[in-house]
Coordinates of C-alpha atoms and ligand atoms in Angstrom, one line a residue:
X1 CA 16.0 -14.1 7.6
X2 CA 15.2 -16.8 10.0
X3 CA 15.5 -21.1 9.1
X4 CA 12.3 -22.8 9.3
X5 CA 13.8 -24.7 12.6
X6 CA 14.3 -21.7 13.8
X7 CA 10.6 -20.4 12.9
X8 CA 8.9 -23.5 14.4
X9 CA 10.6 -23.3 17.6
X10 CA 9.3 -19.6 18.1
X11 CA 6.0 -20.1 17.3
X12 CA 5.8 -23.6 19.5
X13 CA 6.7 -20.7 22.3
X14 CA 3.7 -18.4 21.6
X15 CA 0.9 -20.7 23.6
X16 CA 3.1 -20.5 26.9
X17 CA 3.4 -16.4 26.4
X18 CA 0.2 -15.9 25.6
X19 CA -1.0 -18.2 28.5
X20 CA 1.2 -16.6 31.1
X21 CA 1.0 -13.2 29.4
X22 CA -0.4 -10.7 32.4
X23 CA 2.5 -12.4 35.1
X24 CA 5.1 -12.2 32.5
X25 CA 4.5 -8.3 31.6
X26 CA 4.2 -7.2 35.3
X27 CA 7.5 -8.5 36.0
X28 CA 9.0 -7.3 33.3
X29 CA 7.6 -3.3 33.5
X30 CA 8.6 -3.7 37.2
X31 CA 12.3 -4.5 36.4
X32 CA 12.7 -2.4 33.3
X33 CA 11.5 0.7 35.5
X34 CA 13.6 -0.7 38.7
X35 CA 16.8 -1.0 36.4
X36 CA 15.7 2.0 33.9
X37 CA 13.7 4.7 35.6
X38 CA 13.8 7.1 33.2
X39 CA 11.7 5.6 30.7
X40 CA 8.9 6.2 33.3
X41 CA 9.6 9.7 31.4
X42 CA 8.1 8.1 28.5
X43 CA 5.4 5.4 29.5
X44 CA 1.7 6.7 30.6
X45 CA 1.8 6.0 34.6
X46 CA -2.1 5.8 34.5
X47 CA -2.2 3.2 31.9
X48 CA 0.2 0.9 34.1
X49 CA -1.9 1.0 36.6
X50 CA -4.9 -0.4 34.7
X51 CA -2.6 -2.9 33.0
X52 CA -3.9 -1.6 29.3
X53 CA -0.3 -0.9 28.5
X54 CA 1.4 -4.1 29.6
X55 CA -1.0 -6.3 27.9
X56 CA -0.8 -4.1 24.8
X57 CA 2.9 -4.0 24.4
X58 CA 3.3 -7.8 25.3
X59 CA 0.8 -9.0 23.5
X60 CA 1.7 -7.4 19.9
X61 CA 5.1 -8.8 20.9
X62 CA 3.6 -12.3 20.9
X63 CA 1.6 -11.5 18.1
X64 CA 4.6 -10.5 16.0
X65 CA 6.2 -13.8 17.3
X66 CA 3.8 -15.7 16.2
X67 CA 3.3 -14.2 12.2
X68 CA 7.4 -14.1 12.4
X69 CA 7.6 -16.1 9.2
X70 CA 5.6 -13.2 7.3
X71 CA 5.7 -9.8 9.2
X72 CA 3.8 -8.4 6.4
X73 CA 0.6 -9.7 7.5
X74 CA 0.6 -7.3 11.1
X75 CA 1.8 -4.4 9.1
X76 CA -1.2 -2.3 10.0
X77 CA -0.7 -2.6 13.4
X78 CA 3.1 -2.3 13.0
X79 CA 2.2 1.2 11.1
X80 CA -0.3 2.2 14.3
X81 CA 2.5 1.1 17.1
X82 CA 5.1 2.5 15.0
X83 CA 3.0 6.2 14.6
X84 CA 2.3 6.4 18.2
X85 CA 6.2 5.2 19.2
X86 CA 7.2 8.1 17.2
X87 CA 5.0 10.8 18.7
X88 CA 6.5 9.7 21.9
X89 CA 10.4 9.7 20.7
X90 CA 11.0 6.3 21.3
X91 CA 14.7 5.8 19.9
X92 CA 16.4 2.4 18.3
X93 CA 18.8 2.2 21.6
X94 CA 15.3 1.3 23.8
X95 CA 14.5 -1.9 22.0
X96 CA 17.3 -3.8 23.5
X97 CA 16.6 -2.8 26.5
X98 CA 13.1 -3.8 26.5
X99 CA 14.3 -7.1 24.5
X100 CA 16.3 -7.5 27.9
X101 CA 13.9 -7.5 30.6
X102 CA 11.2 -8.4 28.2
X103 CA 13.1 -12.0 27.9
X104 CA 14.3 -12.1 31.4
X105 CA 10.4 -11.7 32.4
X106 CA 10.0 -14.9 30.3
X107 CA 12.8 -17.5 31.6
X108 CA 11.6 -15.9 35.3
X109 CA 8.2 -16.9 34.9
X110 CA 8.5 -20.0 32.5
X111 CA 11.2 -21.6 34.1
X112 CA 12.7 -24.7 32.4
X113 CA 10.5 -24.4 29.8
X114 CA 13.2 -22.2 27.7
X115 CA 15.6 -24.1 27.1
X116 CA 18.9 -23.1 25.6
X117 CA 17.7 -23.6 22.0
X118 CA 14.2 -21.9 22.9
X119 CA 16.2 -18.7 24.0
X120 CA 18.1 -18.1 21.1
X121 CA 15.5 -18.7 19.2
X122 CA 13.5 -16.0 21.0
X123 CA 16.3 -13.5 21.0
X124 CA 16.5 -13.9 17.1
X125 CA 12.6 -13.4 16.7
X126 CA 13.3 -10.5 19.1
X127 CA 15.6 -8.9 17.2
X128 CA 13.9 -9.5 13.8
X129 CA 10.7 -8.3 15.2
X130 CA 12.2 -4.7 16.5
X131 CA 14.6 -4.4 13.4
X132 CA 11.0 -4.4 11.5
X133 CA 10.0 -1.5 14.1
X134 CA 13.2 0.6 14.2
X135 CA 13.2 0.9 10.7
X136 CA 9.9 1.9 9.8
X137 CA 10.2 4.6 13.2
X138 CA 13.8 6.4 11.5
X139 CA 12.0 6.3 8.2
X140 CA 8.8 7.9 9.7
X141 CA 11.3 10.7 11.7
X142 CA 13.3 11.3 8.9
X143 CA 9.9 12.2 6.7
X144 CA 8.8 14.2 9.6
X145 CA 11.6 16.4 10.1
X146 CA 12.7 16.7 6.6
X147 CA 9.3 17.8 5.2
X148 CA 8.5 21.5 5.0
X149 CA 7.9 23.1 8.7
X150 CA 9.1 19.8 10.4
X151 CA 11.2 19.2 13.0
X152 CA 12.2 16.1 15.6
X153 CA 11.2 15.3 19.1
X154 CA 9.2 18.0 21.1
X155 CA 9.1 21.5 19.9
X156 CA 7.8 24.6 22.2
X157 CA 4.5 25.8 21.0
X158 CA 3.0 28.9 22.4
X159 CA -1.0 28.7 23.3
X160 CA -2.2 31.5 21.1
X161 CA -6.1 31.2 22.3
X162 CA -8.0 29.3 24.5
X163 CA -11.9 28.5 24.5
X164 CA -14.1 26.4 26.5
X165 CA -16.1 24.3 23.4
X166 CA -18.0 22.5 25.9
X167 CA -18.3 21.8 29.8
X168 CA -15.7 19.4 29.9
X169 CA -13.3 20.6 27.2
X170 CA -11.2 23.2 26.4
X171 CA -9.7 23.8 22.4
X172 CA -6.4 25.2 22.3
X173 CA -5.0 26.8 19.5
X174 CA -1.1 26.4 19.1
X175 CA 2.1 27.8 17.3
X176 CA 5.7 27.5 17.3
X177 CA 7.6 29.5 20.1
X178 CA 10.1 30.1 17.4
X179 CA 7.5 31.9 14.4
X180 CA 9.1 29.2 12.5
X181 CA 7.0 27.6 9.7
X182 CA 5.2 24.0 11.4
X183 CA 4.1 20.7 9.3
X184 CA 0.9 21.8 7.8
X185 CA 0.1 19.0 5.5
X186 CA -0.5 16.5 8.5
X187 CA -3.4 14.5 7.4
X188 CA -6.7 14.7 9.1
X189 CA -7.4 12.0 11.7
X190 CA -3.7 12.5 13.1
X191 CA -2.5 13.4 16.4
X192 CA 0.4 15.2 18.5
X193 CA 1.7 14.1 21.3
X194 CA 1.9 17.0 24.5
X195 CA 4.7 17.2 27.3
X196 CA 4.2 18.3 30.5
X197 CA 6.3 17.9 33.3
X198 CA 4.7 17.2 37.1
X199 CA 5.8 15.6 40.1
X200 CA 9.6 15.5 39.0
X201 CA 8.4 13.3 35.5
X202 CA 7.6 14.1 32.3
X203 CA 4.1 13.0 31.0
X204 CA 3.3 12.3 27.3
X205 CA -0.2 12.7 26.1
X206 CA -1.6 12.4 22.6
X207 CA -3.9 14.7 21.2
X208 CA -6.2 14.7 17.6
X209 CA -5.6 17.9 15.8
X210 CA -8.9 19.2 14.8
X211 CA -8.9 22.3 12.0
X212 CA -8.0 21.5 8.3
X213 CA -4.7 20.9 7.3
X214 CA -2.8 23.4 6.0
X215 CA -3.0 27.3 5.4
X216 CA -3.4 28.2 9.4
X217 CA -0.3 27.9 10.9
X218 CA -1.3 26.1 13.7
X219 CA -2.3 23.2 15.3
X220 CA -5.9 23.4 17.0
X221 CA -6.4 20.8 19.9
X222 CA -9.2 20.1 22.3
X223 CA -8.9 18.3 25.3
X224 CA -11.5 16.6 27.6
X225 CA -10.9 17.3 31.5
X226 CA -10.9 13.6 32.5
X227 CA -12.4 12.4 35.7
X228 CA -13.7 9.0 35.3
X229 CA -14.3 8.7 39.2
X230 CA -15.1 11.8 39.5
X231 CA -13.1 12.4 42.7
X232 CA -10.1 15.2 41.6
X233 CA -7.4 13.4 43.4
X234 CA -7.7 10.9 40.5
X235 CA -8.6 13.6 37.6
X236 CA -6.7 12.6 35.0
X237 CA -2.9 13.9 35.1
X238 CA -2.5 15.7 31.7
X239 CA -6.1 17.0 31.1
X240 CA -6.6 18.2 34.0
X241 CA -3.3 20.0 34.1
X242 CA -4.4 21.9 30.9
X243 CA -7.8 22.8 32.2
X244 CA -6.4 24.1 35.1
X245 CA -3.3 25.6 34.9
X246 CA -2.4 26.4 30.8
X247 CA -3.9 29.8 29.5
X248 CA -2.9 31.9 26.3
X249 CA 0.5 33.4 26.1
X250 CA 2.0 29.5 28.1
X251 CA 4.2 27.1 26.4
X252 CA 3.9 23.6 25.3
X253 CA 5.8 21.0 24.0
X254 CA 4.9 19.3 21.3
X255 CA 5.6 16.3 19.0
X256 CA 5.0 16.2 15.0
X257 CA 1.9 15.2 13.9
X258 CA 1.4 10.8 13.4
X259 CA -1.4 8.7 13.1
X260 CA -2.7 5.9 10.5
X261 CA -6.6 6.9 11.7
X262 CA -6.4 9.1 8.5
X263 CA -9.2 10.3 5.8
X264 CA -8.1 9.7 2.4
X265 CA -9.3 12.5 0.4
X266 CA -8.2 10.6 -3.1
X267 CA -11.4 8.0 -2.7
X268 CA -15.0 9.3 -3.5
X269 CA -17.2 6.8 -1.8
X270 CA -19.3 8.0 0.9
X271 CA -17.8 9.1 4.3
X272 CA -19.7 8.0 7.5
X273 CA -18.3 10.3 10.4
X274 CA -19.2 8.6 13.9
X275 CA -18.2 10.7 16.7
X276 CA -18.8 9.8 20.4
X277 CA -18.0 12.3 23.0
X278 CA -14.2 14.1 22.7
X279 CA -13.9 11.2 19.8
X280 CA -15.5 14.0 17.9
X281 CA -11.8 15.6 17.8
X282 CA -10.6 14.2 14.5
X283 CA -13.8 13.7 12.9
X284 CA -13.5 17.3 12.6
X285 CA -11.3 17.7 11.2
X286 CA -11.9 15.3 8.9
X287 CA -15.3 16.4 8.3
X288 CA -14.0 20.0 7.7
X289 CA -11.6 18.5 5.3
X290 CA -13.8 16.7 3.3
X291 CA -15.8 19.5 3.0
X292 CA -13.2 21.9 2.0
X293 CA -11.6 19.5 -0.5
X294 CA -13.9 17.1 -1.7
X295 CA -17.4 19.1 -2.0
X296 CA -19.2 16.5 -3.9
X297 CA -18.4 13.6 -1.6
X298 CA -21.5 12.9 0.5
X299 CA -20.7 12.7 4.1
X300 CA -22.8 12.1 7.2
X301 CA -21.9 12.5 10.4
X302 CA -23.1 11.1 13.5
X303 CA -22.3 13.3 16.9
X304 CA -23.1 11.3 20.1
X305 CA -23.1 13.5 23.6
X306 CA -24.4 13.4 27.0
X307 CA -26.8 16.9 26.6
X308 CA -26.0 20.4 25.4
X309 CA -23.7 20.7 27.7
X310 CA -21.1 18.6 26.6
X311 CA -21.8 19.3 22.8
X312 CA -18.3 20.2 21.5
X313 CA -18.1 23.0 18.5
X314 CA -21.8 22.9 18.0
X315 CA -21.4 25.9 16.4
X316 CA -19.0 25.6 13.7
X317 CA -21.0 21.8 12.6
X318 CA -24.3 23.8 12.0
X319 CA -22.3 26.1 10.1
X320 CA -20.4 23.6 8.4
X321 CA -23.8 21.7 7.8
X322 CA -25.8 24.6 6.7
X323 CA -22.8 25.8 4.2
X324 CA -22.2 22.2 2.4
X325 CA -25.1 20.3 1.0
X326 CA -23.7 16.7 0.6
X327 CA -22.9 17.0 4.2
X328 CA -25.7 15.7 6.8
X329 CA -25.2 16.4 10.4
X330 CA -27.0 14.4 13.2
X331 CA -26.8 14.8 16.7
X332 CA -27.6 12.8 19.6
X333 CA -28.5 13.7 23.6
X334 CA -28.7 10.7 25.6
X335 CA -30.5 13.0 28.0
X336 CA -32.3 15.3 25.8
X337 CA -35.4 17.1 26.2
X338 CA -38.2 17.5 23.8
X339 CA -37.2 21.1 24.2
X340 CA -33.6 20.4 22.7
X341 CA -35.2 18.8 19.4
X342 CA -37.7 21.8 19.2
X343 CA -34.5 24.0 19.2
X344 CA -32.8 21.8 16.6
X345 CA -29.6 21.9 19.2
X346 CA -30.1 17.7 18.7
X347 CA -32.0 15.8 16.2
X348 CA -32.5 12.8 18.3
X349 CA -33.4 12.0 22.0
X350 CA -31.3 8.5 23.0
X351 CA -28.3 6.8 21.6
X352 CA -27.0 6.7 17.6
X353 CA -28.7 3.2 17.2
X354 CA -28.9 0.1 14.4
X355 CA -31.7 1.0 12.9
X356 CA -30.6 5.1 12.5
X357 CA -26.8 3.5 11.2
X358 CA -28.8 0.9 8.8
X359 CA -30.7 3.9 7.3
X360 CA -28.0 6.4 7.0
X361 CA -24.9 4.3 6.0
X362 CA -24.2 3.9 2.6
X363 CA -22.8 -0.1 2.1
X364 CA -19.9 1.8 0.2
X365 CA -19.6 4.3 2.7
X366 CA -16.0 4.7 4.4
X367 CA -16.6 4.7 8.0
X368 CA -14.4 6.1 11.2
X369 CA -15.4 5.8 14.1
X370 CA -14.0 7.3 17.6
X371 CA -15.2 7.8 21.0
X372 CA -15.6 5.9 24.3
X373 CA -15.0 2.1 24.2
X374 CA -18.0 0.9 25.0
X375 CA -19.2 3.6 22.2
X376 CA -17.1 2.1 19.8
X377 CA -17.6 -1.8 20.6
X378 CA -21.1 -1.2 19.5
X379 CA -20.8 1.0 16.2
X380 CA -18.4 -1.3 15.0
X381 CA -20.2 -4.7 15.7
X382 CA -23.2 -3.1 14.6
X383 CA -21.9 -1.8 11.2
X384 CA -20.3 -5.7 11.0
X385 CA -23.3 -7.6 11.6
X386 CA -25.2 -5.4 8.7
X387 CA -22.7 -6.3 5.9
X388 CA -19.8 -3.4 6.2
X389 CA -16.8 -5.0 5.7
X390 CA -14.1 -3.8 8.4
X391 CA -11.7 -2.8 5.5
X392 CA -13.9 -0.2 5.3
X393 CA -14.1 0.7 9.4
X394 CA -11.5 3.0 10.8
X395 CA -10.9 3.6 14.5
X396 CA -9.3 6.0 16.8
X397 CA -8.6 4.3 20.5
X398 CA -8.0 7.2 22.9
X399 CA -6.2 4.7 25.0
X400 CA -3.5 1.6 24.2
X401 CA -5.7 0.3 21.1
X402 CA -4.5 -3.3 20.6
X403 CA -6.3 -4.0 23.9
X404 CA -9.4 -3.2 22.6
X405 CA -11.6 -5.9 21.0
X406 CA -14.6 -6.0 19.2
X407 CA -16.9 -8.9 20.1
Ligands
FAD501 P1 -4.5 9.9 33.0 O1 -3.7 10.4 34.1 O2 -3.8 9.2 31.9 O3 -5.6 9.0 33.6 C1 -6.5 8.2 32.7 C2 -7.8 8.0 33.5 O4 -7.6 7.3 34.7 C3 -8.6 9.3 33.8 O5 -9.9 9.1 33.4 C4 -8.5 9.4 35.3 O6 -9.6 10.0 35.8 C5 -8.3 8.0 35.7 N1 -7.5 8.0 37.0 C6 -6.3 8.7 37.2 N2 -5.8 8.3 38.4 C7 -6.6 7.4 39.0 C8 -6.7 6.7 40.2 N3 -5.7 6.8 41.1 N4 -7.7 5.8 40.4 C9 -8.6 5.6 39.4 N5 -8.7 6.3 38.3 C10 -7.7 7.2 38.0 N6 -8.1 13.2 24.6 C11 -8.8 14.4 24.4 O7 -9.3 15.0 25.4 N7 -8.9 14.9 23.1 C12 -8.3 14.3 22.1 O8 -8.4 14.8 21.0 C13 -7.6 13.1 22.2 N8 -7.0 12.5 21.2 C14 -6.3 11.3 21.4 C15 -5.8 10.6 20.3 C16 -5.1 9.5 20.5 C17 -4.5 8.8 19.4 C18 -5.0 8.9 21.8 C19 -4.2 7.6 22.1 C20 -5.5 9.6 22.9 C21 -6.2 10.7 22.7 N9 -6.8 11.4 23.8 C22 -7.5 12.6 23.6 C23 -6.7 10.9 25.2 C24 -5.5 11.6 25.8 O9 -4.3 11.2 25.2 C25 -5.4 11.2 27.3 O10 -5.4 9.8 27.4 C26 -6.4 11.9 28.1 O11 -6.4 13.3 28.1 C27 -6.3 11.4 29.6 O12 -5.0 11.7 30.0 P2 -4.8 12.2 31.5 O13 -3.3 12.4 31.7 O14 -5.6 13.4 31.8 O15 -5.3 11.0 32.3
HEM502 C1 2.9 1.6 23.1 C2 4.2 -2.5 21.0 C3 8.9 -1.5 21.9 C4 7.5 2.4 24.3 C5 2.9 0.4 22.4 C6 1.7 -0.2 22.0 C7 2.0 -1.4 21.5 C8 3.5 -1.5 21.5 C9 1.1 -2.4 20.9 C10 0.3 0.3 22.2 C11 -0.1 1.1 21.0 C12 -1.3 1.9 21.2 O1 -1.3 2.7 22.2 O2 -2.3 1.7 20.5 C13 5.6 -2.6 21.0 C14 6.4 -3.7 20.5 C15 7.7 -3.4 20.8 C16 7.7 -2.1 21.5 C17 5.8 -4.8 19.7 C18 9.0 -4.2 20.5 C19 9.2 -4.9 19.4 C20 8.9 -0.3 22.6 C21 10.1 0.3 23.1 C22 9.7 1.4 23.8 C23 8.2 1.5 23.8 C24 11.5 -0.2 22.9 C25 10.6 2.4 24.5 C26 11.0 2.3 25.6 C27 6.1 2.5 24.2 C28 5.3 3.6 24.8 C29 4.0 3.3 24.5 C30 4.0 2.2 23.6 C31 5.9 4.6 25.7 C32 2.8 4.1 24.9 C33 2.7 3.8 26.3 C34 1.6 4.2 27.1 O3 0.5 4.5 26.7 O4 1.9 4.1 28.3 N1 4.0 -0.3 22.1 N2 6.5 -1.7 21.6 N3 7.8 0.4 23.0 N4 5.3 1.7 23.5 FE1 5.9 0.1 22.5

């Protein structure tokens, strides 16, 4: 418990972070990695390049610092950061170091400005803030490997199939190495996190589980071969390791299932299901879930891709559409052809847009949302500006998310 001195003297030093936030987090990942090079092991090297991760770990520090007299009210995002450190192993011994470099970053960059008192002050919040974090993580691993099938840090998993769903991604269907019984009642929305080991590191990537939970003992993935510039010397480093290089019968290492983007199967509102892209990953298996469980909730989903090329599991949605009747699929084609809608392989020509969401979305309904950013900037300010309260919006970021904003 901190004094209320104490408390006012941290939160006078927010402004100063927050202003100097970008310079203060590029010195400090560049002297944590310099003194600590092993946790490049653990951080995503692409996302330090484009700065997402910096300003995403810094600024929920500030953040933090800033609600320190009531940590309660960032407990959701505590919960998210705390889900995706765990799918990565982070461990209680890394907070001091990051506490380290983190507050030598600060006195480097703001100079005089900390004084004595200001320091301590800091190093309290610091250690208040990441006692809040360590505890929630050992409780999280302790559920995860004391629950039936669990187990801690990465586990080998053997790919039992492979399938191309789409042009651009291929669904891999896992199981434990050792035949041993895995967590089956993961809830739907959550994720695993993948190792792979390249150029002398070890690369973490997370990845939505996408059957049911439950009953099929194993874990169904499907990854996107990621090529933003489309050049492939700078194809993304995990995906395109997986489309190129795992087939059926390799192994993987893999981390126990985490997440907060979750369906709660004990409400019976309406679901809205608003997939972009590869967001359409958990959405099924949340909308297979739902289905399964909960037959007389009324669900609609919303499936945005490019054309029928890059329509993921198209099969197993008409199936799943034609075989429940409270659930209603609609798919888009930015580049359809009349043809496309003639063949009912899209309903739409053109973007999922207000007008469609105003129709189709209940005011009750509970709405997740994933895909691309831009994607998912304009569901969500959409479904805001006609009266959806964002209690009631869920979102996946496939990326850092607290660097994500919605305007
Ligand atoms: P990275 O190496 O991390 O690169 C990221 C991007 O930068 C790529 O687009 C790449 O083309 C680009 N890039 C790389 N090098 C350069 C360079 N030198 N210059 C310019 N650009 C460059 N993904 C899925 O496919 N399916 C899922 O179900 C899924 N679920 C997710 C769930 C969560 C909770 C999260 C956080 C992410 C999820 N992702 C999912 C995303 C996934 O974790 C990876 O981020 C994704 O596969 C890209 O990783 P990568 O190693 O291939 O790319
Ligand atoms: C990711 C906050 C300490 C390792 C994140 C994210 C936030 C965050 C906001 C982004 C979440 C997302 O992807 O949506 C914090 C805070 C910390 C802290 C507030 C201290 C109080 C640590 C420590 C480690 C660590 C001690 C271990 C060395 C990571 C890694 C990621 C991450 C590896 C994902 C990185 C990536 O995508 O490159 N953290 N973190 N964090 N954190 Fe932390």
């Amino acid at each position: 418990i901190m004094d209320t001195p104490t408390i006012g003297i941290v939160k006078s030093l927010v402004p100063a972070l927050q202003e100097h936030g970008s310079e203060i987090t590029t010195r400090f990942y560049a002297k944590m990695f310099e003194a600590h090079p092993e946790l490049l092991n653990i951080f995503n090297h692409s996302n330090q390049r484009d700065g997402l991760q910096q300003q995403a770990l810094a600024t929920s520090v500030y953040a933090a610092a800033a609600n320190i007299d009531d940590l309660t009210a960032i407990l959701p995002a505590v919960k998210h950061i705390a889900n995706k450190h765990c799918s990565l192993g982070v461990k209680p011994e890394h907070y001091p170091i990051v506490g380290k470099y983190l507050t030598l970053a600060i006195q480097d960059v703001l100079g005089d400005v900390v004084t004595p008192e200001l320091l301590s002050a800091w190093k309290k919040a610091y250690t208040m803030i990441s006692d809040a974090f360590i505890q929630l993580e050992q409780q999280i691993y302790q559920e995860e490997e004391q629950c039936r099938g669990g187990w801690a840090g990465f586990r080998p998993f053997t790919v039992k199939s492979r399938q191309q769903v789409a042009e651009d991604i291929v669904a891999l269907e896992l199981e434990a190495a050792d035949g041993q019984p895995i967590i089956e009642d993961y809830l739907p929305g959550q994720y695993v996190t993948v190792k792979i080991e390249k150029d002398g590191f070890e690369h973490l990537r997370q990845y939505s589980l996408c059957d049911v939970p439950g009953s099929h003992h194993t874990y169904r993935i499907a990854v996107k071969f990621e090529d933003t510039s489309r050049e492939l010397q700078r194809a993304g480093l995990v995906s395109s390791y997986i489309h190129y290089h795992v087939r059926a019968g390799d192994t993987l290492l893999v981390s126990a299932p985490a997440g907060v983007f979750t369906l709660d199967t004990t409400l019976t509102n309406p679901v809205a299901l608003l997939a972009g892209g590869v967001g359409i990953t958990p959405i099924m298996s949340m909308l297979r879930t739902v289905a399964e469980q909960q037959p007389d909730r009324e669900v609609q989903l919303a499936y945005a891709v490019r054309d029928h090329h890059f329509h993921a599991f198209a099969d197993d949605l008409k199936q799943l559409a034609e075989g429940a009747p409270t659930v209603s699929s609609t798919i888009f084609y930015e580049n359809g052809t009349e043809e496309d809608v003639e063949q009912r392989r899209c309903s739409y020509i053109g973007r999922i847009n207000a007008a469609w969401l105003e129709q189709h979305i209940p005011g009750n309904a509970e709405v997740y949302v994933c895909g691309p950013r831009p994607f998912m900037q304009v569901m969500i300010s959409t479904l805001l500006r006609q009266g959806h309260p964002m209690e009631h919006i869920h979102y996946e970021v496939f990326g850092p998310a607290l660097s994500f904003s919605v305007d």
